[in-house]
Amino acid sequence: MTDDAFGVWQHREELAEAMIPIIGQLYRRKDVTILVHSRSLVNKSAVGILKTHRFVRQIEDAELAIEDSFPILKTIAELDLGPSRIDIGHLAMSYKKDPKGLSIDEFTRQAVAGALASENVHDGSPQDVVLYGFGRIGRLLARLLIEKSGSGNGLRLKAIVIRKGGANDLVKRASLLRRDSVHGHFNGSIHVDEANETIVANGNEIKVIYSDDPTTIDYTTYGINDAVLIDNTGKWRDRAGLSQHLRPGVAKVVLTAPGKGDVKNIVHGVNHNVIEDSDQIISCASCTTNAIAPALKVINDEYGVNYCHVETVHSFTNDQNLLDNFHKGNRRGRSAPLNMVLTETGAASAVAKALPELGGKLTGSSIRVPTPDVSIAILNLTLDKETTRDELVTHLREVSLTSPLQRQIDFIASPETVSTDFVGSRAACVVDAEATIVNGNHAVVYLWYDNEFGYSSQVVRVVQHITGVLYPKFPRG
């Protein structure tokens, strides 16, 4: 029995190893990202590919074997594809249920027909991106942008703007990008060119611009044109302050904090379609708003939300004190690593901006806890119509698999998951099926979210949307 199990493992490992060069060539030569149930296989090891296949059992009613997905990948590699995202996990599971009697080759070619280069045209020019600030979110955005550079025809991180911190500033900044206490080591190679004040990460030359004043920078002098600047400092949150970034070389500004005044607060997947070509300044709202808005939207669309109180149990952030000290906010002056801190959250009112139909129906509060990352939002809902636990869980699972919100809403059915299991999650939120409670028209839904990495992924999706490099996904939902 042991020998048979080990033999099966070796065979599957061999298939995964054969997948790696195919996935890499598709990504770098054609800007085609291969996924399994919305999880990218790009730059994954053989074991990582097998683990991603194995995870599908947490979402689907059946397991996904690599023997089922490998022939689909081989067919995809033979096609002349344009930039796209192709989910071989969804294709494999759909093929098992297909009643037409097609061969794998025939089924795959039909399912991804719209991804062919003749139909899926992209101009192939890279889009410049500038990071203003290089803190927790800034460094994760850098990792994501470098990872997504692909063939070089998508988003390209060209510069980082920071205030000089002292001697060896450049080396220390590169070191913080290279290794992270929560998210681990950078996946690739980083070196520093001090003479040119540049960080080179996986071949991407990133100019480090030292400045205390955004109005003094001419980005065109650094070869940057029509860039999207992502302000992750939170220093300015209204149109007047953020407009200072609209300098030569910068076309649009994206804020990684809730915007004030008339600045549009965008949650990708929920209201990103309200962005107009003329919008030069937009906000990506907060991590908690991004976590709860997608789930509230799908629940409201299906059952109607009469009222919801949102309670977030949120990891501490740099806004809090390491030890007890003065803080302008109530309770936040107390030591973050030693206390649970009850505080306010603007997420409920921010969700109402993204989903106006929920205006006046939401309240919220937050408890900061002594963990460095990953939070959970608890939706205490009064619905317009009654349902059952099984019905609600099934609906949320289907949404995570096939809806336009499948990149925002993930799903897990394990009774053993804890917060650290979601470090690095790219979803805006992950529905915890086992924790869901339903009693008539009352429901409690628990949503895990990596308040750093999941939120950063949402920010990148907004940037991809406004620049036109958010490539189509196949099979279509």
PDB file of N, CA and C in Angstrom, residues 12 145 154-155 287 358 395 423 445:
ATOM      1  N   ARG A  12       2.839  11.820 -10.150  1.00  0.00           N
ATOM      2  CA  ARG A  12       2.232  13.158 -10.153  1.00  0.00           C
ATOM      3  C   ARG A  12       3.286  14.244 -10.036  1.00  0.00           C
ATOM      4  N   LEU A 145       3.852  43.733  -8.336  1.00  0.00           N
ATOM      5  CA  LEU A 145       4.129  44.346  -9.635  1.00  0.00           C
ATOM      6  C   LEU A 145       5.318  43.687 -10.321  1.00  0.00           C
ATOM      7  N   GLY A 154       3.145  44.353 -19.553  1.00  0.00           N
ATOM      8  CA  GLY A 154       2.057  44.716 -18.656  1.00  0.00           C
ATOM      9  C   GLY A 154       2.460  45.872 -17.757  1.00  0.00           C
ATOM     10  N   LEU A 155       2.184  45.748 -16.473  1.00  0.00           N
ATOM     11  CA  LEU A 155       2.569  46.778 -15.511  1.00  0.00           C
ATOM     12  C   LEU A 155       4.070  46.686 -15.231  1.00  0.00           C
ATOM     13  N   CYS A 287      -8.769  48.017   3.585  1.00  0.00           N
ATOM     14  CA  CYS A 287      -8.703  46.554   3.495  1.00  0.00           C
ATOM     15  C   CYS A 287     -10.007  45.925   3.959  1.00  0.00           C
ATOM     16  N   LEU A 358     -27.169  49.784   0.147  1.00  0.00           N
ATOM     17  CA  LEU A 358     -27.063  49.384   1.551  1.00  0.00           C
ATOM     18  C   LEU A 358     -26.925  50.590   2.486  1.00  0.00           C
ATOM     19  N   HIS A 395     -24.531  28.747  -2.038  1.00  0.00           N
ATOM     20  CA  HIS A 395     -24.532  29.957  -2.880  1.00  0.00           C
ATOM     21  C   HIS A 395     -23.170  30.639  -2.843  1.00  0.00           C
ATOM     22  N   VAL A 423      -2.326  33.831   5.433  1.00  0.00           N
ATOM     23  CA  VAL A 423      -1.239  34.754   5.072  1.00  0.00           C
ATOM     24  C   VAL A 423      -0.901  34.534   3.602  1.00  0.00           C
ATOM     25  N   VAL A 445     -21.972  35.383   9.011  1.00  0.00           N
ATOM     26  CA  VAL A 445     -20.983  34.916   8.036  1.00  0.00           C
ATOM     27  C   VAL A 445     -19.611  35.428   8.452  1.00  0.00           C
TER      28      VAL A 445
END
